Coordinates of C-alpha atoms in Angstrom, one line a residue:
M277 CA -5.1 -2.7 -14.1
I278 CA -4.0 -0.9 -10.9
V279 CA -1.2 -2.8 -9.1
Y280 CA 0.4 -2.1 -5.7
T281 CA 3.9 -3.4 -6.5
P282 CA 5.6 0.0 -5.8
L283 CA 4.0 0.0 -2.3
W284 CA 6.1 -3.0 -1.1
E285 CA 9.4 -1.4 -2.3
T286 CA 8.5 1.9 -0.7
M287 CA 7.7 0.2 2.6
K288 CA 11.0 -1.6 2.5
Q289 CA 12.9 1.7 1.8
K290 CA 11.0 3.4 4.7
G291 CA 11.5 0.5 7.1
I292 CA 7.8 0.0 7.6
S293 CA 6.4 -3.6 7.7
T294 CA 2.9 -4.9 7.3
Y295 CA 3.1 -5.7 11.1
T296 CA 3.6 -1.9 11.7
L297 CA 0.7 -1.0 9.4
I298 CA -1.6 -3.3 11.2
N299 CA -0.5 -2.7 14.8
K300 CA 0.6 1.0 14.8
Y301 CA -1.6 2.4 12.1
H302 CA -4.6 0.1 12.5
I303 CA -4.8 -1.0 8.9
S304 CA -6.7 -4.3 8.9
S305 CA -5.1 -7.5 7.8
S306 CA -7.9 -7.9 5.2
T307 CA -6.9 -4.6 3.7
I308 CA -3.3 -5.8 3.5
H309 CA -4.6 -8.9 1.8
R310 CA -6.5 -6.7 -0.8
L311 CA -3.3 -4.8 -1.5
R312 CA -1.2 -8.0 -1.9
H313 CA -3.7 -9.3 -4.4
N314 CA -4.2 -6.0 -6.3
L315 CA -7.8 -5.8 -5.4
G316 CA -9.7 -2.5 -5.0
V317 CA -9.1 -0.2 -2.1
T318 CA -10.5 3.2 -1.2
T319 CA -8.8 6.5 -2.1
Q320 CA -8.9 7.3 1.6
L321 CA -6.6 4.3 2.3
L322 CA -4.2 5.4 -0.5
D323 CA -4.2 8.9 1.1
D324 CA -3.5 7.3 4.5
L325 CA -0.6 5.3 3.1
C326 CA 0.9 8.3 1.4
G327 CA 0.8 10.1 4.8
I328 CA 2.2 7.1 6.7
L329 CA 5.0 6.5 4.2
D330 CA 5.6 10.2 3.4
C331 CA 5.5 9.6 -0.3
K332 CA 3.6 10.3 -3.5
I333 CA 0.8 8.2 -4.9
E334 CA 3.1 6.9 -7.7
D335 CA 5.3 5.4 -4.9
I336 CA 2.3 3.2 -4.0
V337 CA 0.4 2.4 -7.2
K338 CA 0.9 2.0 -10.9
Y339 CA -1.2 1.2 -13.9
E340 CA -0.3 -1.8 -16.1
K341 CA -2.1 -2.6 -19.3
L342 CA -3.5 -6.1 -19.4

């Protein structure tokens, strides 16, 4: 299962809030909801987040066995 727990720590380290993602980078609140609940998102979104946070993909997602 893909989980986005590393995303929240990376955002904290970079000083970027969900408010900033929504208002400055135009990421929808429904997309934030999907990330919070480990639901599927597009690879384009993951690419955008890597650019916004200036990080690697492993700083945003990780795989956990069920």
